[in-house]
Coordinates of C-alpha atoms and ligand atoms in Angstrom, one line a residue:
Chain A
X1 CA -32.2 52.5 -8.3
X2 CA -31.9 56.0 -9.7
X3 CA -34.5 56.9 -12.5
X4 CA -32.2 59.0 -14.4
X5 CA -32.8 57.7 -18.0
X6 CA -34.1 60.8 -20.1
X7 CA -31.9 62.8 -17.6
X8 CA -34.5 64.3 -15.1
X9 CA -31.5 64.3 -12.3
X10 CA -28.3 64.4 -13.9
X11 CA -26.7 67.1 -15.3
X12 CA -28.9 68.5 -18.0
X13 CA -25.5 68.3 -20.4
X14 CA -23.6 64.6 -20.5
X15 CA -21.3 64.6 -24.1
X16 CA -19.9 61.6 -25.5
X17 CA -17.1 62.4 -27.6
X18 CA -15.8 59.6 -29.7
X19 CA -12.1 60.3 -31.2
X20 CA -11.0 58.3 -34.0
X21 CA -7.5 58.5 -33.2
X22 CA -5.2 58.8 -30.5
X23 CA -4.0 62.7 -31.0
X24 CA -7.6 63.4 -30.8
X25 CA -8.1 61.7 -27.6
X26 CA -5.4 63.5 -26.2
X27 CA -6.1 67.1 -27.3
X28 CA -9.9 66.0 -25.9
X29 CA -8.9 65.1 -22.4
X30 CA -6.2 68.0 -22.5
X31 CA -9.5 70.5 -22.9
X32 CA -11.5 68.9 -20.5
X33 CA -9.4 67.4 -17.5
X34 CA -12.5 66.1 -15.9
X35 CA -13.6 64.1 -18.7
X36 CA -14.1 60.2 -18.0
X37 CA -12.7 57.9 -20.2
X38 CA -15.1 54.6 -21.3
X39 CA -13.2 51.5 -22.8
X40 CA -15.8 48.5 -21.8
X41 CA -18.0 49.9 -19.4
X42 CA -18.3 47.3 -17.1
X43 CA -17.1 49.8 -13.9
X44 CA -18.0 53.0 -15.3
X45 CA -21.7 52.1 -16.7
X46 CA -22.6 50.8 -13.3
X47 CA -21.3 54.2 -11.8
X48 CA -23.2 55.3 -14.4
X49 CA -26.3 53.5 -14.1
X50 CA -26.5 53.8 -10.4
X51 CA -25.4 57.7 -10.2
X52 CA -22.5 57.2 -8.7
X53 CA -20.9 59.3 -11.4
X54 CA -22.1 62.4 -13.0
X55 CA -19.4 63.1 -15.6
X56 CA -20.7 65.9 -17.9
X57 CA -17.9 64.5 -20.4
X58 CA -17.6 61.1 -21.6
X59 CA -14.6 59.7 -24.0
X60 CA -15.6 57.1 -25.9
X61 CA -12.1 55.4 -26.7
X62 CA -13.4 52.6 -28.9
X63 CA -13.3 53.6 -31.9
X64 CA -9.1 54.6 -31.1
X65 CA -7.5 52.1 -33.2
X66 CA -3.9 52.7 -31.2
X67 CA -5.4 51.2 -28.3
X68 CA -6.3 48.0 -29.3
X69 CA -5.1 44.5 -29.8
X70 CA -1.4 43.8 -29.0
X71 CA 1.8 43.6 -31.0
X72 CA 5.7 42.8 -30.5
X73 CA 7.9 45.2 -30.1
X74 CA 11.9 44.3 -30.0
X75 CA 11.3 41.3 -28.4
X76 CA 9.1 42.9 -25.5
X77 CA 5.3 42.9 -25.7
X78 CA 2.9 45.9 -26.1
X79 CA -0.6 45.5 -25.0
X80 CA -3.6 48.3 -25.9
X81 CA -5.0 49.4 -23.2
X82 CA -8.2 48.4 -25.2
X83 CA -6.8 44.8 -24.9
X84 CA -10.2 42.9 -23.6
X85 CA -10.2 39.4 -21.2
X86 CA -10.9 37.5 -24.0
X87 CA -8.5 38.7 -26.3
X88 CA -5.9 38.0 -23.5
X89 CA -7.1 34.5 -23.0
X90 CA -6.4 33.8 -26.5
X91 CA -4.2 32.4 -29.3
X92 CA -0.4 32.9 -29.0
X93 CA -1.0 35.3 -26.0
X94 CA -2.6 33.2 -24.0
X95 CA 1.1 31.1 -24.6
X96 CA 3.1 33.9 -24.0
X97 CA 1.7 35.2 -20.8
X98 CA -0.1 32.2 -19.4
X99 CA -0.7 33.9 -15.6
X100 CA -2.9 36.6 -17.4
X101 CA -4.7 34.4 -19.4
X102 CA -6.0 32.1 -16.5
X103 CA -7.0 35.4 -14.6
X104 CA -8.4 36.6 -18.0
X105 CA -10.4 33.7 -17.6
X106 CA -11.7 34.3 -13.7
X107 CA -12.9 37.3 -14.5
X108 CA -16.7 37.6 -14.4
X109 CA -18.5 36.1 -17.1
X110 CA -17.7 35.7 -21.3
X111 CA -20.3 38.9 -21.3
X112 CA -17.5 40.6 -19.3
X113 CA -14.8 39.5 -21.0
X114 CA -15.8 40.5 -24.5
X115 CA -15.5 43.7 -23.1
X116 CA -13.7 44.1 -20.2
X117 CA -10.2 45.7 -20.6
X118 CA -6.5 45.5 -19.2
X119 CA -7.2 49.4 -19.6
X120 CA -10.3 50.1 -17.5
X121 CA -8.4 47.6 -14.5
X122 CA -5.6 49.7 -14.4
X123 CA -7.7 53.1 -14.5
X124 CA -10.0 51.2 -11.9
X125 CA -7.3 50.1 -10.1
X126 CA -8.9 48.2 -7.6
X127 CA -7.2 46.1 -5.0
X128 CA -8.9 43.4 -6.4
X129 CA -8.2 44.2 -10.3
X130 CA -7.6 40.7 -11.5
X131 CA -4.8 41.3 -14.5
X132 CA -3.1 43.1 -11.9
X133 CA -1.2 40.5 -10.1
X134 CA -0.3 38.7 -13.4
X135 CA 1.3 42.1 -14.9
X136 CA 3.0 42.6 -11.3
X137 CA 5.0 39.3 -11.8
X138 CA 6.1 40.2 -15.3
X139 CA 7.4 43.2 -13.9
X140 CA 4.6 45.5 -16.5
X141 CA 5.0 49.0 -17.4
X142 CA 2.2 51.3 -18.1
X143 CA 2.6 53.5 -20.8
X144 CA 0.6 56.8 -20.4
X145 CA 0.5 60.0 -23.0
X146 CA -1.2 63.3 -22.8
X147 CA -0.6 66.2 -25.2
X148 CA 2.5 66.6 -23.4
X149 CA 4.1 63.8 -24.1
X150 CA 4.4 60.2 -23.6
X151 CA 5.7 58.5 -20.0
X152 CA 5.9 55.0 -19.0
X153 CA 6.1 53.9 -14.9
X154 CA 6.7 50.6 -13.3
X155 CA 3.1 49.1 -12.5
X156 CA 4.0 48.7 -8.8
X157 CA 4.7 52.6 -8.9
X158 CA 0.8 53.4 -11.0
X159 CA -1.0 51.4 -8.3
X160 CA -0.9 54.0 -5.6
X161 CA -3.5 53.1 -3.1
X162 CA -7.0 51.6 -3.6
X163 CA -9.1 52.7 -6.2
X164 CA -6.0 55.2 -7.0
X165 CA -3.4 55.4 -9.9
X166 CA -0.6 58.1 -11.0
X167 CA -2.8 59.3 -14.1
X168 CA -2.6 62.4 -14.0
X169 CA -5.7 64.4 -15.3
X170 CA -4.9 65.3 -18.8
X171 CA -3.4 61.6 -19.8
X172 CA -5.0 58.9 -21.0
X173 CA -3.5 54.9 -19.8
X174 CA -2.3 53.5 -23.9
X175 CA -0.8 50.6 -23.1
X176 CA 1.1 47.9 -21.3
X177 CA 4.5 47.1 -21.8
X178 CA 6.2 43.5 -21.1
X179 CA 9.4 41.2 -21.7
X180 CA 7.9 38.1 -21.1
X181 CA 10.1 35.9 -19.0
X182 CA 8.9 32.6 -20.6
X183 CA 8.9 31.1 -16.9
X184 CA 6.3 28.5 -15.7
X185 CA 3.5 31.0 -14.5
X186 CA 0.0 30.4 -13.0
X187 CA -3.1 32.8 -11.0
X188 CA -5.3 31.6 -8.3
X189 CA -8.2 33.2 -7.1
X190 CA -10.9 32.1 -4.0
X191 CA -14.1 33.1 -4.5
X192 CA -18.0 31.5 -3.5
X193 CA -17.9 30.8 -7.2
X194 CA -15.9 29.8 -10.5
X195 CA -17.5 33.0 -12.1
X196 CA -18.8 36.1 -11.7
X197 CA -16.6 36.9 -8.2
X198 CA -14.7 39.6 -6.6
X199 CA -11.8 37.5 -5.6
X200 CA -11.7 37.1 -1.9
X201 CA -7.8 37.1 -2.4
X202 CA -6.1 35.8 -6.0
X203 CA -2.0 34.9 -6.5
X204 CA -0.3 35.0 -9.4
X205 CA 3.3 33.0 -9.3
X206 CA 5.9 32.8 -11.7
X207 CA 8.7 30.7 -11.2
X208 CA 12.1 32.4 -13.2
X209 CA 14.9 30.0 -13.9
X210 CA 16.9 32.5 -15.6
X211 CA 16.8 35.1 -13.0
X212 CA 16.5 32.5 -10.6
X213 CA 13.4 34.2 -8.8
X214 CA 10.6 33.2 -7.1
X215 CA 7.6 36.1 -8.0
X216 CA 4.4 36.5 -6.8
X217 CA 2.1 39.3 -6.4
X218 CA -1.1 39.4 -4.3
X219 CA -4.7 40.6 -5.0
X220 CA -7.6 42.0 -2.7
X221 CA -5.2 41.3 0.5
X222 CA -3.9 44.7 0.3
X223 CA -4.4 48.1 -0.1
X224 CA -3.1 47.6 -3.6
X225 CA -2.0 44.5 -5.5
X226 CA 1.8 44.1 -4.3
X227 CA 5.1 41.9 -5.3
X228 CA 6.8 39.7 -3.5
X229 CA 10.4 38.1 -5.3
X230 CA 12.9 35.7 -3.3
X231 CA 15.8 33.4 -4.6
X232 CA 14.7 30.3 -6.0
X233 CA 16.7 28.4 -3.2
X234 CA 14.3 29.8 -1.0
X235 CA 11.1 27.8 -2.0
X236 CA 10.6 26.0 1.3
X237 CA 9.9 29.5 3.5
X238 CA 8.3 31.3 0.1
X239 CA 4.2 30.6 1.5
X240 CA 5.0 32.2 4.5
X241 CA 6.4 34.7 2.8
X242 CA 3.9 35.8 0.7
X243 CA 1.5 35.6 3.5
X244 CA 3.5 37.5 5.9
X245 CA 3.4 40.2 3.3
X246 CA -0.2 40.8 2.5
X247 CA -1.6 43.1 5.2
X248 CA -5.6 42.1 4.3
X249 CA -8.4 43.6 6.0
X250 CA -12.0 42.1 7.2
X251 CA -14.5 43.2 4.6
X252 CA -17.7 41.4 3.4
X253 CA -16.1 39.0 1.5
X254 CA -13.7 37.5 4.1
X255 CA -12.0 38.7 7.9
X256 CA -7.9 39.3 7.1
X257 CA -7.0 35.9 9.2
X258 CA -9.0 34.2 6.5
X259 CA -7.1 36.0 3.5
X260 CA -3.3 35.5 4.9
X261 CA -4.4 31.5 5.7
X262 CA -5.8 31.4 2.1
X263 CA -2.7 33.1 0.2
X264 CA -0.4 30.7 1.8
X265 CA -2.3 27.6 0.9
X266 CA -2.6 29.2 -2.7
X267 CA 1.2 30.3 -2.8
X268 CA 1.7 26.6 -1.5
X269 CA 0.1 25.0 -4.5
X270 CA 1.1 27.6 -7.1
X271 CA 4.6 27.0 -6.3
X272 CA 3.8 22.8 -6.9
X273 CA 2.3 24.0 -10.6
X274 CA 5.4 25.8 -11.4
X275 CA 8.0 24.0 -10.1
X276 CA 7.0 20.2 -11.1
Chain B
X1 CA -27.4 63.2 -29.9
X2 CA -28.5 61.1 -32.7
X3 CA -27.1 57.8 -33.4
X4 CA -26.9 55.3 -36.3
X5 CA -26.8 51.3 -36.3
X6 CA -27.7 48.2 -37.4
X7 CA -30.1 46.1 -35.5
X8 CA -31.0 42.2 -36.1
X9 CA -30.4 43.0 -39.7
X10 CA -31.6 46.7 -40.6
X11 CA -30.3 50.4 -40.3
X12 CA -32.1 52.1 -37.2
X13 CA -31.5 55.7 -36.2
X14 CA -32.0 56.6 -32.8
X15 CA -32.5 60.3 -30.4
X16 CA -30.4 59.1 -27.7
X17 CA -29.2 60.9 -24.1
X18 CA -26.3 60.6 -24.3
X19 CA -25.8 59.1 -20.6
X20 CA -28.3 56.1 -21.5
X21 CA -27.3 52.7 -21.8
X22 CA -28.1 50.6 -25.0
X23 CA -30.1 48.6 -23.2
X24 CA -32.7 51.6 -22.3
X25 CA -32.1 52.3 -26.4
X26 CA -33.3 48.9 -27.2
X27 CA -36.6 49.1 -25.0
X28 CA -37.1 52.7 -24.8
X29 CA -36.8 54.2 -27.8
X30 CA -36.2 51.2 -30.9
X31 CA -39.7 49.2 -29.4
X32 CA -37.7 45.9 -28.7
X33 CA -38.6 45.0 -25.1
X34 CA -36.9 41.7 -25.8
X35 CA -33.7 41.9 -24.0
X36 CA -34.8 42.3 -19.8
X37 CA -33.5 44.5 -17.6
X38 CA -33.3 43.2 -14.0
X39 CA -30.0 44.6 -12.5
X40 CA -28.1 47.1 -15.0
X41 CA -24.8 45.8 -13.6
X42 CA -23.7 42.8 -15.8
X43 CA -24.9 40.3 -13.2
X44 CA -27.5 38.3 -14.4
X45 CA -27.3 38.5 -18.4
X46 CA -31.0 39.1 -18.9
X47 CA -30.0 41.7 -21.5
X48 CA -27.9 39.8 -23.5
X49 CA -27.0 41.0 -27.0
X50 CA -24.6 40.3 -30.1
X51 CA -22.5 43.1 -30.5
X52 CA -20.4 43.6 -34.1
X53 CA -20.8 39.5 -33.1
X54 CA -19.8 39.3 -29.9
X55 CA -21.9 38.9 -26.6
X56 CA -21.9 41.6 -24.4
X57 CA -24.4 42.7 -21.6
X58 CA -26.4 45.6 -23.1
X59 CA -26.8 47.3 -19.9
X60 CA -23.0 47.9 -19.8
X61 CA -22.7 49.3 -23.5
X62 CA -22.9 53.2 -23.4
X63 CA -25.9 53.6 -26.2
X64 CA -23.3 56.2 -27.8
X65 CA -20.9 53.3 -28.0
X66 CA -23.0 51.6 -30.6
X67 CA -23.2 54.1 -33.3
X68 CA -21.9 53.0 -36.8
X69 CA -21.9 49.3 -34.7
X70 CA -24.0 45.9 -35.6
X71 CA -26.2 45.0 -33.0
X72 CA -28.6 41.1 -32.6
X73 CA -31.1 41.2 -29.7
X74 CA -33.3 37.9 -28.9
X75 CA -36.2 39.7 -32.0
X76 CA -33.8 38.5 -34.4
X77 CA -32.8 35.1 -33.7
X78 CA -36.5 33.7 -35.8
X79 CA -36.1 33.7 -39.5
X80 CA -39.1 33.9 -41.4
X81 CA -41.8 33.4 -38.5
X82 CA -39.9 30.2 -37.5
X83 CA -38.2 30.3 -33.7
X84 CA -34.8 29.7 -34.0
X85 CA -33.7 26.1 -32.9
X86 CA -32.3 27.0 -29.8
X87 CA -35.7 28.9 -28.7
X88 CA -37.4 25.7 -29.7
X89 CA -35.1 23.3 -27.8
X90 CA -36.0 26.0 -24.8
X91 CA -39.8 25.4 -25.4
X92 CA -39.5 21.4 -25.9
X93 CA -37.8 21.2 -23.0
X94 CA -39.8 23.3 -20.7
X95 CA -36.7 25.3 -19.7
X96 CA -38.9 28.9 -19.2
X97 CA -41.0 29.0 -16.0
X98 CA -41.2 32.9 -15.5
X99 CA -39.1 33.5 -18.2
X100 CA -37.2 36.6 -17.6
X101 CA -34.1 35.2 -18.2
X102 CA -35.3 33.4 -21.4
X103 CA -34.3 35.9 -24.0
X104 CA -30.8 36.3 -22.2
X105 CA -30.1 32.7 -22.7
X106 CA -30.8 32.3 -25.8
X107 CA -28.7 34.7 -27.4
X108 CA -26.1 33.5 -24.8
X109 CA -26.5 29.9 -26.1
X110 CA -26.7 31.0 -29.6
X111 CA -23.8 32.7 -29.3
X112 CA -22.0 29.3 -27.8
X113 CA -23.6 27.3 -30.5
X114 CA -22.1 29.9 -33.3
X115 CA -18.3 29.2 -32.0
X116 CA -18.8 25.7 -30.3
X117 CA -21.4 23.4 -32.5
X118 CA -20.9 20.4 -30.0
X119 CA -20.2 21.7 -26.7
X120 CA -19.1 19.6 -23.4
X121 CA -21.5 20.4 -20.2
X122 CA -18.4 22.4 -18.8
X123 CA -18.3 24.2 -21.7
X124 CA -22.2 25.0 -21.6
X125 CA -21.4 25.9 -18.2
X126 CA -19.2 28.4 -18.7
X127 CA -20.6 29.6 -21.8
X128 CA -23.4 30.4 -19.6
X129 CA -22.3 31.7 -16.3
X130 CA -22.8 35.2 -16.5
X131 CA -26.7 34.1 -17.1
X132 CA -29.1 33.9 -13.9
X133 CA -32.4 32.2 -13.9
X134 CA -34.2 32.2 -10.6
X135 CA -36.8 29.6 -11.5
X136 CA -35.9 27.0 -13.4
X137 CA -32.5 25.3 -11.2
X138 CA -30.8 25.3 -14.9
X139 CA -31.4 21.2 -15.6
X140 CA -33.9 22.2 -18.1
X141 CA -31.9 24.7 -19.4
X142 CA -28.8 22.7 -19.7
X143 CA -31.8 19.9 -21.6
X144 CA -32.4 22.7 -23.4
X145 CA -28.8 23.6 -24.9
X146 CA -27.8 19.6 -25.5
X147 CA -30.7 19.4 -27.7
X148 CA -30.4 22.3 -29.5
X149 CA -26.7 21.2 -30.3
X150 CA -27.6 18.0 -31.0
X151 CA -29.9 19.2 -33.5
X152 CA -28.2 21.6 -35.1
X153 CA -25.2 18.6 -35.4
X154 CA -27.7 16.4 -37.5
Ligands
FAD1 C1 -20.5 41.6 -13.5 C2 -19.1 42.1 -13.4 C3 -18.1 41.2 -13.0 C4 -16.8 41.6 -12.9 N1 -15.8 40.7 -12.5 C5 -14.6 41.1 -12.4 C6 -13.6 40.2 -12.0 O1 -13.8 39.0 -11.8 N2 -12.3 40.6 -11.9 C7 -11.9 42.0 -12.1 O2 -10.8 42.3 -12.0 N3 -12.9 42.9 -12.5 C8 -14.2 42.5 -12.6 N4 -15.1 43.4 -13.0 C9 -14.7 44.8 -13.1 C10 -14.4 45.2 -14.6 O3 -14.9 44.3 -15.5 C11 -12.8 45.3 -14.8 O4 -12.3 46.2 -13.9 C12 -12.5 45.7 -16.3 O5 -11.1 45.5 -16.5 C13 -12.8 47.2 -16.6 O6 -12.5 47.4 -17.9 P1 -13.4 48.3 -18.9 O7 -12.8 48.4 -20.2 O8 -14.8 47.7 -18.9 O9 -13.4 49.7 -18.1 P2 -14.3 51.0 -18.1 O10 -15.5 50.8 -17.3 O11 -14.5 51.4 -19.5 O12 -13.3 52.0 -17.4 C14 -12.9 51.7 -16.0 C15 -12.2 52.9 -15.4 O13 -11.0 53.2 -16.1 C16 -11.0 54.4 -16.7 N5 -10.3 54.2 -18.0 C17 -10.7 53.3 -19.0 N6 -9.8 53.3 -20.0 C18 -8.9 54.3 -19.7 C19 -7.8 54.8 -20.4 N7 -7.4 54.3 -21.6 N8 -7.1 55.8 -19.8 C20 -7.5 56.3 -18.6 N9 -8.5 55.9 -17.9 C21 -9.2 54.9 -18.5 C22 -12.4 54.8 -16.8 O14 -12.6 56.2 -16.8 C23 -13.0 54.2 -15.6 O15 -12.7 55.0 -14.4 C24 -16.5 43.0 -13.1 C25 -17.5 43.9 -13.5 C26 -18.8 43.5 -13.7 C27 -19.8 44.4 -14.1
FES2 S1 -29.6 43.8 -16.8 FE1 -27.7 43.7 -17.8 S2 -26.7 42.1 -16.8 FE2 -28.5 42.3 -15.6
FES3 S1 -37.4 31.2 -15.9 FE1 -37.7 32.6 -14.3 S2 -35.7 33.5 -14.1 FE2 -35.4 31.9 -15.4

């Protein structure tokens, strides 16, 4: 472990810059493209801690009252990138977007939650990110600003490859935007342990009635967190599906034989909680 | 850069780097050793604090973050020169061998106890799953958080 407390061997100049409102953010990031944003810290403050990152900027969006919480918005929902797990978990949320709310609840421990954000797992954007699948399925869009303006993108098309996203350097990630199809909805992870995992590989299913769709959406069996939609008709082939569609490699936590067996047995069940 | 906040009940300033976690604030430079620091990545909860209420892993909260914020570490859960009753119910019931983890589950379990007065063992379970203790194989520990709950219920 690094000893760079008191900052012997980091740059001898780390800011933090704290805006108190959106614009301010903005015009901050604008100046200093290399900048890192900090919403919960639980990814960045163990690059930081571990001198993985050396960031001579930090923005400190916490205190950016536009990125937190969620509201309604013509019928669709807006979520603040600031929005943390246990927020999400929550209340009339929780009801509205039940998928999101049980990964909410997966994700490493109430310490994490309290300040883990929807936010930080889109900028992390790992293959593993565990709101990612849920957002897939209800067909998210990310809203993203900079100085320039503001521009919102399917999720499917911000996930570009793992650990990478379409932010480009002078935006900042504001919120998530979603019209909640009200169907029957659940997530499913495997991991060694009910807490405190990396999921091995995680679902998220939704069945729609009123689009007649089968959704689901796949994590850490991919390069990024993908979406898979048949016909409802179609539930009897839909496992195989899904598995046929991941393309998981071996890695520590599991070989890719083990992760395509493991999503169909999940999609298998999933499909029992929404459909019965 | 200099920040301001309130910890366990009164108005601290500190000189912080600005790339320093709370955690190193707390120890380093405010003299409470109190909250541990075993692995500076969230994993084991040894560094547990309440944050504006809230329990959050003080290794993970950028010191800078905390300025202008309200902060409880594991010196301000005794009133008075009296332990607070879950630190007794950890005493009574012999649920500290090393006790690194200690201070971490306390403030966890207070924090539990604040929102959920009677809690179920899955509910203690979860409450406390993002807190390691090497020694003790958690029985004592879960001893520990019935009896503080059942005490603070009479
Ligand atoms: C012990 C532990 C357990 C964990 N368990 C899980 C788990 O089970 N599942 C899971 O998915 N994740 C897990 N994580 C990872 C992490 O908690 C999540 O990815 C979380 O969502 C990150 O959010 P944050 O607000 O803390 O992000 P931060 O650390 O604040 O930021 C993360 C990244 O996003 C960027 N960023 C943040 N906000 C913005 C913004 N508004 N605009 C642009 N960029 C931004 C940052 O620069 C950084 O690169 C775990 C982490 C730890 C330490
Ligand atoms: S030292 Fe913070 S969680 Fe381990
Ligand atoms: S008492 Fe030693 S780690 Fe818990």
């Amino acid at each position: 472990m690094c000893k760079r407390q008191g900052g012997m061997d980091y740059p001898a100049r780390v800011e933090v810059l704290t805006p108190r409102s959106l614009q301010e953010a903005l015009a901050l990031k604008a100046e200093r493209p290399d900048a890192r944003a900090i919403q919960g810290g639980t990814d960045l403050m163990v690059e930081l801690n571990f001198d993985r990152a050396r960031p001579e900027t930090i923005i400190n969006l916490n205190e950016v009252a536009e990125l937190r919480g969620w509201s309604r918005e013509n019928g669709s929902l807006r979520l603040g990138s600031g929005l943390t797990y246990t927020e999400a978990m929550e209340g009339e949320l929780a009801g509205l977007l039940p998928a999101l709310a049980e990964a909410s609840r997966t994700v490493g421990s109430p310490q994490i939650r309290n300040r883990g954000t929807i936010g930080g797992n889109l900028g992390t954007a790992s293959p593993a990110g565990d709101a990612l699948p849920p957002l897939l399925v209800e067909d998210a869009e990310v809203e993203l600003a900079s100085v320039r303006g503001e521009r919102s993108l399917p999720l499917a098309d911000f996930l570009v490859g793992p650990k990478r996203n379409a932010l480009g350097e002078d935006e900042l990630i504001v919120a998530v935007r979603i019209a909640p199809s009200g169907s029957r909805q659940t997530f499913m992870k495997v991991g060694p342990r009910n807490a405190m995992v990396i999921a091995v590989c995680s679902l998220a299913v939704a069945a729609d009635r009123e689009r007649g769709e089968l959704r689901a959406a796949y994590g850490s069996a991919g390069p990024v967190p993908a979406l898979i939609a048949a016909p409802l008709d179609e539930r009897a082939t839909f496992a195989e599906r899904v598995a046929g569609a991941a393309s998981p490699i071996d890695d520590v936590r599991g070989t890719a034989a083990y992760r395509r067996h493991a999503l169909r047995v999940l999609a298998a069940r999933a499909l029992e909680r929404v459909l019965t | 850069m200099r920040i301001e906040l309130t910890v366990n009940g009164e108005r601290r300033e500190a000189d912080v780097w600005a790339g320093e976690s709370l955690l190193y604030t707390l120890r380093e430079g405010l003299g409470l050793p109190g909250s541990k620091n075993a692995c500076e990545q969230g994993e084991c909860g040894s560094c547990s604090v309440l944050l504006d209420g809230q329990l959050v892993c003080a290794c993970l909260v950028l010191a800078a973050q905390a300025d202008g914020h309200e902060l409880v570490t594991v010196e301000g859960l005794a009133e008075d020169g009296r332990l607070h009753r879950v630190q007794e119910a950890f005493v009574d019931a012999g649920a500290v061998q090393c006790g690194f983890c200690t201070p971490g589950l306390v403030v966890a379990t207070a924090a539990l106890l604040e929102r959920t007065p009677e809690p179920t063992d899955d509910e203690i379970r979860e409450a406390l799953s993002g807190n390691l203790c090497r020694c003790t194989g958690y029985a004592k520990i879960f001893d520990a958080v019935r009896a503080a709950a059942a005490g603070g219920a009479s």
